DNA sequence: GGGGTCATGTAATAGGTTACATGATTCT
DNA sequence: AGAATCATGTAACCTATTACATGACCCC
């Protein structure tokens, strides 16, 4: 509840799409897919209709017309209202200028790692390290391919960010593995498991 | 739906707490707070009772006894079942060994940044950079203080991870700001806004 | 012309957050 | 003794995901 009437990032994406031109929900879905937004924004078809409805109730979008082609269900075309335009701009400014507290799964896992035995943890971390390395390579390859296809680098900034995060995590994990192997690290941790069956 | 019957990270934390000893929900909440888990796991009191119920239905925990002290509401003490013990271990292994796809808000923002004018974006990013720097400093100071109080470094791994991510983002943002300032960067972006009112 | 898959939604269900309640304890 | 805070939950309300439907189009 960032105090905004609608706070789901998918809603922000919808506002951004309608900033280009009015369209109906299915088209939004198609564009999001074509532009690979699934990689950076979590959603599914159900949530798309949901947020469009939320935006409608909030007055940020309005139904512009309802057309029916043949026997297919009616498609409602939505357009940005003035309030929606303002919200898009203001919301984007907030998202760019202010970091949002995140709760990555791995942070939770780290904070609970005590329940695993140290040696086991080290093994699992090695597996993770391998997976991360693969992901880094995959992202690098994909962005290189996309740019060779002529896509402007501006449209790949989110992938460069992803890469930065992945790489930082890779370094962290590699370092943690070495740490755990050192005998003087995590005395309490070892002791806790010594007393267990 | 990682195909697990209960998938909320808070549930993992609850299992981990019950691995230490049986306890009632309110005590879980108190321990989570005392140990600063709020920083790494998103939850509120409502969700605590919710996940305990989910775990109960899934058979991972069982009500051990219900005590009443004075006129206070009854407190139900829960304990791990064998299935819960197995789930905790298996789930932890998965969380540590396998990266989970994340959707940070900033990644969404980057992928929609086109709706802002380049100069505006650069300014907002500078604000973000300052905020990130403050956060980095704050985390460094807090962990240093905690260690000086005698807390073992093992218990601060999630903070070191946080630091790694924050720092990577800082570097990324600083670099992006410079990029945007270069005149040959983001031609399409500039053009898109040239045609707008 | 029958079997996929595209197009287009709605409805049912589960998940999660906020608001509401209320006795006990402690502080001043 | 009144105010603040702790202890302890339940209920109401959103939000989000999954399941269900169904006509059109395309491929073999």
Short mmCIF file of C-alpha atoms (C1' of nucleotides) in Angstrom, two decimals:
data_model
loop_
_atom_site.label_atom_id
_atom_site.label_comp_id
_atom_site.label_asym_id
_atom_site.label_seq_id
_atom_site.Cartn_x
_atom_site.Cartn_y
_atom_site.Cartn_z
CA UNK A 1 0.00 0.00 0.00
CA UNK A 2 2.28 2.79 -1.15
CA UNK A 3 -0.82 4.88 -0.37
CA UNK A 4 -1.53 4.80 -4.07
CA UNK A 5 -5.03 3.74 -5.03
CA UNK A 6 -3.56 1.06 -7.28
CA UNK A 7 -0.11 -0.17 -6.44
CA UNK A 8 0.55 -3.23 -8.57
CA UNK A 9 3.44 -2.64 -11.01
CA UNK A 10 1.39 -4.23 -13.75
CA UNK A 11 -0.96 -1.28 -13.43
CA UNK A 12 1.96 1.03 -14.06
CA UNK A 13 2.75 -0.91 -17.21
CA UNK A 14 -0.86 -0.62 -18.34
CA UNK A 15 -0.81 3.14 -17.84
CA UNK A 16 2.41 3.30 -19.83
CA UNK A 17 0.86 1.33 -22.68
CA UNK A 18 -2.20 3.55 -22.77
CA UNK A 19 0.15 6.52 -22.87
CA UNK A 20 1.05 5.33 -26.38
CA UNK A 21 -2.53 4.88 -27.52
CA UNK A 22 -5.91 3.53 -26.39
CA UNK A 23 -6.26 -0.22 -26.58
CA UNK A 24 -8.15 -3.21 -25.23
CA UNK A 25 -6.82 -5.56 -22.55
CA UNK A 26 -5.97 -8.38 -24.86
CA UNK A 27 -3.79 -6.10 -26.94
CA UNK A 28 -2.02 -4.95 -23.79
CA UNK A 29 -1.26 -8.55 -23.04
CA UNK A 30 0.07 -9.14 -26.52
CA UNK A 31 2.32 -6.08 -26.42
CA UNK A 32 3.63 -6.94 -22.98
CA UNK A 33 4.51 -10.38 -24.26
CA UNK A 34 6.07 -9.15 -27.49
CA UNK A 35 8.20 -6.71 -25.56
CA UNK A 36 9.27 -9.33 -23.05
CA UNK A 37 7.84 -7.49 -20.09
CA UNK A 38 7.15 -10.84 -18.49
CA UNK A 39 10.81 -10.83 -17.57
CA UNK A 40 10.57 -7.66 -15.53
CA UNK A 41 6.93 -7.52 -14.41
CA UNK A 42 5.06 -10.36 -12.78
CA UNK A 43 1.63 -10.96 -14.23
CA UNK A 44 -0.73 -13.38 -15.86
CA UNK A 45 -3.82 -12.85 -17.93
CA UNK A 46 -6.12 -12.84 -14.98
CA UNK A 47 -4.25 -10.06 -13.24
CA UNK A 48 -4.37 -7.98 -16.39
CA UNK A 49 -8.16 -7.76 -16.37
CA UNK A 50 -8.02 -7.23 -12.64
CA UNK A 51 -5.76 -4.20 -12.75
CA UNK A 52 -7.61 -2.68 -15.68
CA UNK A 53 -10.69 -2.86 -13.51
CA UNK A 54 -8.88 -1.32 -10.58
CA UNK A 55 -7.66 1.49 -12.80
CA UNK A 56 -11.20 1.97 -14.07
CA UNK A 57 -12.61 2.22 -10.56
CA UNK A 58 -9.83 4.63 -9.61
CA UNK A 59 -10.67 6.85 -12.57
CA UNK A 60 -7.28 6.52 -14.24
CA UNK A 61 -8.65 4.92 -17.38
CA UNK A 62 -12.02 5.07 -19.08
CA UNK A 63 -13.80 2.77 -21.51
CA UNK A 64 -13.64 4.50 -24.85
CA UNK A 65 -15.69 2.17 -27.00
CA UNK A 66 -16.84 -1.40 -27.16
CA UNK A 67 -16.52 -3.18 -30.45
CA UNK A 68 -17.56 -6.62 -31.49
CA UNK A 69 -16.03 -8.40 -34.44
CA UNK A 70 -18.01 -11.37 -35.68
CA UNK A 71 -19.04 -13.67 -32.87
CA UNK A 72 -15.98 -13.02 -30.75
CA UNK A 73 -16.55 -11.58 -27.28
CA UNK A 74 -16.76 -7.84 -27.10
CA UNK A 75 -13.50 -6.00 -26.74
CA UNK A 76 -13.55 -2.88 -24.65
CA UNK A 77 -11.04 -0.25 -25.64
CA UNK A 78 -9.65 1.81 -22.76
CA UNK A 79 -7.97 5.19 -22.79
CA UNK A 80 -5.99 7.20 -20.24
CA UNK A 81 -7.91 9.91 -18.43
CA UNK A 82 -6.22 13.14 -17.36
CA UNK A 83 -5.98 11.77 -13.83
CA UNK A 84 -4.41 8.64 -15.25
CA UNK A 85 -1.88 10.64 -17.16
CA UNK A 86 -0.91 12.52 -14.03
CA UNK A 87 -0.75 9.31 -12.02
CA UNK A 88 1.51 7.66 -14.58
CA UNK A 89 3.97 10.51 -14.45
CA UNK A 90 3.94 10.91 -10.71
CA UNK A 91 4.18 7.20 -10.07
CA UNK A 92 7.05 6.73 -12.49
CA UNK A 93 8.93 9.56 -10.85
CA UNK A 94 8.50 7.87 -7.48
CA UNK A 95 9.60 4.46 -8.73
CA UNK A 96 12.73 5.84 -10.34
CA UNK A 97 13.77 8.24 -7.63
CA UNK A 98 13.08 6.15 -4.55
CA UNK A 99 14.30 2.65 -3.76
CA UNK A 100 11.61 0.27 -2.62
CA UNK A 101 12.36 -2.26 0.09
CA UNK A 102 12.61 -5.70 -1.48
CA UNK A 103 12.45 -9.12 0.13
CA UNK A 104 14.36 -11.51 -2.13
CA UNK A 105 13.82 -15.17 -1.33
CA UNK A 106 17.54 -15.67 -0.92
CA UNK A 107 17.70 -13.06 1.80
CA UNK A 108 15.08 -14.99 3.76
CA UNK A 109 16.98 -18.21 3.12
CA UNK A 110 20.23 -16.70 4.37
CA UNK A 111 18.58 -15.49 7.53
CA UNK A 112 17.36 -19.04 8.23
CA UNK A 113 20.42 -20.92 7.02
CA UNK A 114 21.23 -21.94 10.56
CA UNK A 115 18.84 -24.87 10.30
CA UNK A 116 21.12 -26.54 7.74
CA UNK A 117 24.42 -28.08 8.71
CA UNK A 118 27.37 -25.94 7.56
CA UNK A 119 28.79 -28.57 5.23
CA UNK A 120 25.41 -29.13 3.63
CA UNK A 121 24.94 -25.41 3.18
CA UNK A 122 28.27 -25.12 1.42
CA UNK A 123 27.30 -27.84 -1.06
CA UNK A 124 23.96 -26.25 -1.81
CA UNK A 125 25.60 -22.88 -2.30
CA UNK A 126 27.94 -24.43 -4.84
CA UNK A 127 24.90 -25.63 -6.78
CA UNK A 128 23.46 -22.16 -6.62
CA UNK A 129 26.70 -20.66 -7.82
CA UNK A 130 26.63 -22.85 -10.90
CA UNK A 131 23.03 -21.90 -11.65
CA UNK A 132 23.82 -18.21 -11.26
CA UNK A 133 26.75 -18.48 -13.61
CA UNK A 134 24.53 -20.09 -16.21
CA UNK A 135 21.98 -17.34 -15.84
CA UNK A 136 24.60 -14.65 -16.22
CA UNK A 137 25.83 -16.27 -19.40
CA UNK A 138 22.31 -16.65 -20.74
CA UNK A 139 21.42 -13.01 -20.15
CA UNK A 140 24.67 -11.86 -21.72
CA UNK A 141 24.03 -13.99 -24.79
CA UNK A 142 20.44 -12.83 -25.16
CA UNK A 143 21.19 -9.14 -24.89
CA UNK A 144 24.07 -9.46 -27.32
CA UNK A 145 21.77 -11.22 -29.79
CA UNK A 146 19.06 -8.59 -29.33
CA UNK A 147 21.46 -5.75 -30.01
CA UNK A 148 22.80 -7.47 -33.09
CA UNK A 149 19.21 -7.57 -34.27
CA UNK A 150 19.28 -3.80 -34.05
CA UNK A 151 17.46 -3.27 -30.76
CA UNK A 152 18.54 -0.03 -29.10
CA UNK A 153 20.44 -0.45 -25.86
CA UNK A 154 17.91 1.76 -24.05
CA UNK A 155 15.40 -1.04 -24.29
CA UNK A 156 17.76 -3.42 -22.57
CA UNK A 157 18.51 -1.43 -19.44
CA UNK A 158 16.42 -3.73 -17.27
CA UNK A 159 18.52 -6.64 -18.50
CA UNK A 160 21.73 -4.82 -17.67
CA UNK A 161 20.30 -4.24 -14.22
CA UNK A 162 19.39 -7.89 -13.89
CA UNK A 163 22.94 -8.73 -14.87
CA UNK A 164 24.37 -6.41 -12.26
CA UNK A 165 22.27 -8.06 -9.56
CA UNK A 166 23.04 -11.58 -10.70
CA UNK A 167 26.69 -10.86 -10.82
CA UNK A 168 26.72 -9.30 -7.37
CA UNK A 169 24.97 -12.35 -6.01
CA UNK A 170 27.42 -14.62 -7.75
CA UNK A 171 30.34 -12.88 -6.11
CA UNK A 172 28.60 -12.94 -2.74
CA UNK A 173 27.86 -16.65 -2.93
CA UNK A 174 31.37 -17.53 -4.06
CA UNK A 175 32.73 -15.59 -1.15
CA UNK A 176 30.31 -17.14 1.32
CA UNK A 177 31.33 -20.63 0.28
CA UNK A 178 34.94 -19.84 1.04
CA UNK A 179 33.95 -18.29 4.35
CA UNK A 180 32.08 -21.36 5.49
CA UNK A 181 35.03 -23.55 4.72
CA UNK A 182 37.21 -21.62 7.10
CA UNK A 183 37.27 -23.46 10.41
CA UNK A 184 37.02 -20.37 12.59
CA UNK A 185 33.85 -19.16 10.89
CA UNK A 186 30.48 -19.74 12.51
CA UNK A 187 31.40 -21.31 15.80
CA UNK A 188 27.87 -21.04 17.18
CA UNK A 189 26.51 -22.56 14.03
CA UNK A 190 28.65 -25.67 14.36
CA UNK A 191 27.89 -25.98 18.03
CA UNK A 192 24.15 -25.75 17.48
CA UNK A 193 24.31 -28.76 15.18
CA UNK A 194 26.70 -30.68 17.38
CA UNK A 195 24.00 -30.94 20.02
CA UNK A 196 21.41 -32.26 17.56
CA UNK A 197 20.62 -35.88 16.64
CA UNK B 1 3.07 -21.95 -6.56
CA UNK B 2 6.40 -23.62 -6.34
CA UNK B 3 4.18 -26.71 -6.15
CA UNK B 4 4.68 -26.62 -2.42
CA UNK B 5 1.49 -26.80 -0.39
CA UNK B 6 2.54 -23.65 1.45
CA UNK B 7 4.90 -21.32 -0.35
CA UNK B 8 5.05 -18.11 1.66
CA UNK B 9 8.58 -17.50 3.04
CA UNK B 10 7.05 -16.58 6.37
CA UNK B 11 5.90 -20.18 6.63
CA UNK B 12 9.50 -21.27 6.20
CA UNK B 13 10.48 -19.00 9.05
CA UNK B 14 7.74 -20.47 11.22
CA UNK B 15 8.96 -23.99 10.51
CA UNK B 16 12.47 -22.89 11.39
CA UNK B 17 11.29 -21.43 14.70
CA UNK B 18 9.40 -24.58 15.60
CA UNK B 19 12.56 -26.50 14.81
CA UNK B 20 14.03 -24.88 17.91
CA UNK B 21 11.05 -25.66 20.13
CA UNK B 22 7.24 -25.66 20.17
CA UNK B 23 5.66 -22.26 20.69
CA UNK B 24 2.53 -20.23 20.15
CA UNK B 25 2.02 -17.72 17.34
CA UNK B 26 2.52 -14.65 19.43
CA UNK B 27 5.89 -15.90 20.60
CA UNK B 28 6.87 -16.52 16.99
CA UNK B 29 6.05 -12.95 16.25
CA UNK B 30 8.08 -11.72 19.17
CA UNK B 31 11.13 -13.78 18.22
CA UNK B 32 10.90 -12.71 14.60
CA UNK B 33 10.86 -9.13 15.74
CA UNK B 34 13.67 -9.53 18.25
CA UNK B 35 15.83 -11.17 15.64
CA UNK B 36 15.07 -8.48 13.07
CA UNK B 37 13.53 -10.88 10.60
CA UNK B 38 11.25 -8.10 9.48
CA UNK B 39 14.19 -6.87 7.47
CA UNK B 40 14.46 -10.02 5.41
CA UNK B 41 10.97 -11.50 5.48
CA UNK B 42 7.81 -9.61 4.66
CA UNK B 43 5.03 -10.18 7.15
CA UNK B 44 2.60 -8.67 9.57
CA UNK B 45 0.71 -10.15 12.46
CA UNK B 46 -2.25 -11.13 10.36
CA UNK B 47 -0.16 -13.16 7.98
CA UNK B 48 1.45 -14.95 10.87
CA UNK B 49 -1.83 -16.50 12.02
CA UNK B 50 -2.68 -17.16 8.40
CA UNK B 51 0.44 -19.19 7.62
CA UNK B 52 0.24 -21.08 10.89
CA UNK B 53 -3.22 -22.14 9.78
CA UNK B 54 -1.97 -23.10 6.34
CA UNK B 55 0.77 -25.17 7.93
CA UNK B 56 -1.79 -26.78 10.19
CA UNK B 57 -4.03 -27.73 7.28
CA UNK B 58 -1.02 -29.04 5.39
CA UNK B 59 -0.07 -31.24 8.33
CA UNK B 60 3.34 -29.64 8.88
CA UNK B 61 2.52 -28.44 12.38
CA UNK B 62 0.12 -29.67 15.03
CA UNK B 63 -1.52 -28.01 17.99
CA UNK B 64 0.26 -29.36 21.03
CA UNK B 65 -1.72 -27.80 23.82
CA UNK B 66 -3.93 -24.88 24.54
CA UNK B 67 -3.25 -22.91 27.65
CA UNK B 68 -5.02 -20.00 29.18
CA UNK B 69 -3.41 -17.67 31.63
CA UNK B 70 -5.77 -15.53 33.63
CA UNK B 71 -8.34 -13.84 31.43
CA UNK B 72 -6.09 -13.52 28.42
CA UNK B 73 -7.21 -15.24 25.20
CA UNK B 74 -6.14 -18.84 24.86
CA UNK B 75 -2.73 -19.42 23.39
CA UNK B 76 -2.32 -22.48 21.24
CA UNK B 77 1.15 -23.96 21.25
CA UNK B 78 2.19 -25.58 17.98
CA UNK B 79 4.90 -28.14 17.29
CA UNK B 80 6.57 -29.46 14.15
CA UNK B 81 5.27 -32.78 12.87
CA UNK B 82 7.57 -35.27 11.15
CA UNK B 83 6.21 -34.12 7.81
CA UNK B 84 6.92 -30.54 8.85
CA UNK B 85 10.45 -31.42 9.78
CA UNK B 86 11.02 -33.02 6.39
CA UNK B 87 9.40 -30.07 4.62
CA UNK B 88 11.61 -27.59 6.44
CA UNK B 89 14.75 -29.38 5.41
CA UNK B 90 13.71 -29.99 1.83
CA UNK B 91 12.39 -26.49 1.36
CA UNK B 92 15.52 -24.88 2.81
CA UNK B 93 17.68 -26.96 0.50
CA UNK B 94 15.66 -25.73 -2.45
CA UNK B 95 15.80 -22.09 -1.42
CA UNK B 96 19.56 -22.15 -0.93
CA UNK B 97 20.47 -24.20 -3.98
CA UNK B 98 18.16 -22.69 -6.58
CA UNK B 99 17.76 -19.02 -7.50
CA UNK B 100 14.19 -17.81 -7.59
CA UNK B 101 13.11 -15.35 -10.25
CA UNK B 102 12.61 -11.95 -8.65
CA UNK B 103 10.75 -8.91 -9.92
CA UNK B 104 12.28 -5.88 -8.23
CA UNK B 105 10.28 -2.70 -8.62
CA UNK B 106 13.25 -0.92 -10.11
CA UNK B 107 13.46 -3.48 -12.90
CA UNK B 108 9.87 -2.72 -13.85
CA UNK B 109 10.60 0.99 -13.63
CA UNK B 110 13.61 0.66 -15.91
CA UNK B 111 11.60 -1.22 -18.46
CA UNK B 112 9.06 1.63 -18.54
CA UNK B 113 11.47 4.52 -18.22
CA UNK B 114 10.73 5.55 -21.78
CA UNK B 115 7.66 7.46 -20.60
CA UNK B 116 9.87 9.97 -18.79
CA UNK B 117 11.95 12.52 -20.64
CA UNK B 118 15.66 11.64 -20.60
CA UNK B 119 16.72 14.73 -18.66
CA UNK B 120 14.01 14.13 -16.08
CA UNK B 121 15.07 10.52 -15.73
CA UNK B 122 18.65 11.54 -15.11
CA UNK B 123 17.60 13.87 -12.31
CA UNK B 124 15.44 11.25 -10.64
CA UNK B 125 18.24 8.73 -10.88
CA UNK B 126 20.55 11.14 -9.11
CA UNK B 127 18.05 11.30 -6.26
CA UNK B 128 17.94 7.54 -6.16
CA UNK B 129 21.71 7.35 -6.12
CA UNK B 130 21.84 9.55 -3.06
CA UNK B 131 19.24 7.44 -1.28
CA UNK B 132 21.11 4.26 -2.11
CA UNK B 133 24.32 5.68 -0.78
CA UNK B 134 22.62 6.55 2.47
CA UNK B 135 21.22 3.05 2.75
CA UNK B 136 24.59 1.49 2.14
CA UNK B 137 26.11 3.62 4.87
CA UNK B 138 23.28 2.81 7.25
CA UNK B 139 23.61 -0.93 6.75
CA UNK B 140 27.37 -0.78 7.16
CA UNK B 141 27.01 1.17 10.40
CA UNK B 142 24.36 -1.15 11.79
CA UNK B 143 26.25 -4.34 11.10
CA UNK B 144 29.43 -2.89 12.52
CA UNK B 145 27.56 -1.91 15.67
CA UNK B 146 25.93 -5.34 15.94
CA UNK B 147 29.27 -7.10 15.69
CA UNK B 148 30.81 -4.84 18.26
CA UNK B 149 27.97 -5.95 20.52
CA UNK B 150 29.30 -9.46 20.09
CA UNK B 151 26.84 -10.80 17.49
CA UNK B 152 28.43 -13.53 15.38
CA UNK B 153 28.95 -12.66 11.75
CA UNK B 154 26.94 -15.74 10.69
CA UNK B 155 23.81 -13.99 11.85
CA UNK B 156 24.50 -11.04 9.63
CA UNK B 157 24.90 -12.81 6.32
CA UNK B 158 21.59 -11.52 5.04
CA UNK B 159 22.78 -8.00 5.73
CA UNK B 160 25.99 -8.61 3.84
CA UNK B 161 23.87 -9.87 0.97
CA UNK B 162 21.68 -6.79 1.16
CA UNK B 163 24.80 -4.70 1.04
CA UNK B 164 26.08 -6.53 -2.02
CA UNK B 165 22.81 -5.88 -3.85
CA UNK B 166 22.59 -2.25 -2.79
CA UNK B 167 26.11 -1.62 -3.86
CA UNK B 168 25.60 -3.27 -7.23
CA UNK B 169 22.55 -1.12 -7.79
CA UNK B 170 24.47 1.96 -6.78
CA UNK B 171 27.14 1.28 -9.34
CA UNK B 172 24.54 0.52 -11.98
CA UNK B 173 22.63 3.73 -11.36
CA UNK B 174 25.77 5.87 -11.33
CA UNK B 175 26.75 4.36 -14.62
CA UNK B 176 23.30 4.82 -16.13
CA UNK B 177 23.28 8.49 -15.24
CA UNK B 178 26.51 8.98 -17.14
CA UNK B 179 25.18 7.00 -20.06
CA UNK B 180 22.06 9.13 -20.37
CA UNK B 181 24.14 12.28 -20.42
CA UNK B 182 26.01 11.12 -23.49
CA UNK B 183 24.38 12.64 -26.55
CA UNK B 184 24.56 9.56 -28.71
CA UNK B 185 22.72 7.41 -26.17
CA UNK B 186 19.02 6.64 -26.63
CA UNK B 187 18.27 8.29 -29.96
CA UNK B 188 14.82 6.68 -30.19
CA UNK B 189 14.06 7.81 -26.68
CA UNK B 190 14.78 11.46 -27.46
CA UNK B 191 12.85 11.27 -30.70
CA UNK B 192 9.80 9.77 -29.02
CA UNK B 193 9.61 12.76 -26.71
CA UNK B 194 10.34 15.29 -29.43
CA UNK B 195 7.02 14.42 -31.07
CA UNK B 196 5.07 14.88 -27.85
CA UNK B 197 3.37 18.01 -26.49
"C1'" DG C 1 -13.26 -31.50 -41.07
"C1'" DG C 2 -10.94 -32.54 -36.66
"C1'" DG C 3 -7.22 -31.01 -33.57
"C1'" DG C 4 -4.48 -27.36 -31.98
"C1'" DT C 5 -3.96 -22.73 -30.66
"C1'" DC C 6 -5.52 -17.80 -30.71
"C1'" DA C 7 -8.65 -14.52 -28.92
"C1'" DT C 8 -11.42 -13.04 -25.09
"C1'" DG C 9 -13.34 -12.98 -21.01
"C1'" DT C 10 -15.84 -14.46 -16.38
"C1'" DA C 11 -16.20 -16.99 -12.14
"C1'" DA C 12 -14.47 -19.49 -8.28
"C1'" DT C 13 -10.95 -19.86 -4.96
"C1'" DA C 14 -7.08 -19.00 -2.36
"C1'" DG C 15 -3.86 -15.69 -0.38
"C1'" DG C 16 -2.79 -11.64 2.31
"C1'" DT C 17 -3.72 -7.11 4.68
"C1'" DT C 18 -6.27 -4.01 7.67
"C1'" DA C 19 -9.52 -3.12 10.94
"C1'" DC C 20 -11.72 -4.34 15.10
"C1'" DA C 21 -11.88 -6.11 19.98
"C1'" DT C 22 -10.50 -6.69 24.57
"C1'" DG C 23 -8.18 -8.11 29.00
"C1'" DA C 24 -3.49 -7.50 31.35
"C1'" DT C 25 0.51 -5.05 32.66
"C1'" DT C 26 3.31 -1.25 33.46
"C1'" DC C 27 4.44 3.45 33.86
"C1'" DT C 28 3.64 8.13 35.91
"C1'" DA D 1 -6.40 6.00 38.44
"C1'" DG D 2 -5.60 7.01 33.58
"C1'" DA D 3 -2.54 6.36 29.54
"C1'" DA D 4 0.23 3.64 27.01
"C1'" DT D 5 1.64 -0.63 25.53
"C1'" DC D 6 1.61 -5.69 25.49
"C1'" DA D 7 -0.73 -9.84 24.52
"C1'" DT D 8 -3.87 -12.31 21.61
"C1'" DG D 9 -6.83 -13.24 18.29
"C1'" DT D 10 -11.00 -12.92 14.81
"C1'" DA D 11 -13.45 -10.92 11.02
"C1'" DA D 12 -13.95 -8.23 6.97
"C1'" DC D 13 -12.09 -6.89 3.01
"C1'" DC D 14 -9.10 -6.56 -0.86
"C1'" DT D 15 -5.81 -8.80 -4.30
"C1'" DA D 16 -4.22 -12.17 -7.17
"C1'" DT D 17 -4.20 -16.80 -9.27
"C1'" DT D 18 -6.49 -20.79 -11.40
"C1'" DA D 19 -10.12 -22.89 -13.52
"C1'" DC D 20 -13.79 -22.73 -16.75
"C1'" DA D 21 -16.01 -21.40 -21.29
"C1'" DT D 22 -16.42 -20.67 -26.05
"C1'" DG D 23 -16.20 -18.95 -30.92
"C1'" DA D 24 -12.63 -18.18 -34.67
"C1'" DC D 25 -8.84 -19.35 -37.39
"C1'" DC D 26 -5.22 -22.25 -39.29
"C1'" DC D 27 -2.86 -26.47 -40.47
"C1'" DC D 28 -2.75 -31.13 -42.34
#
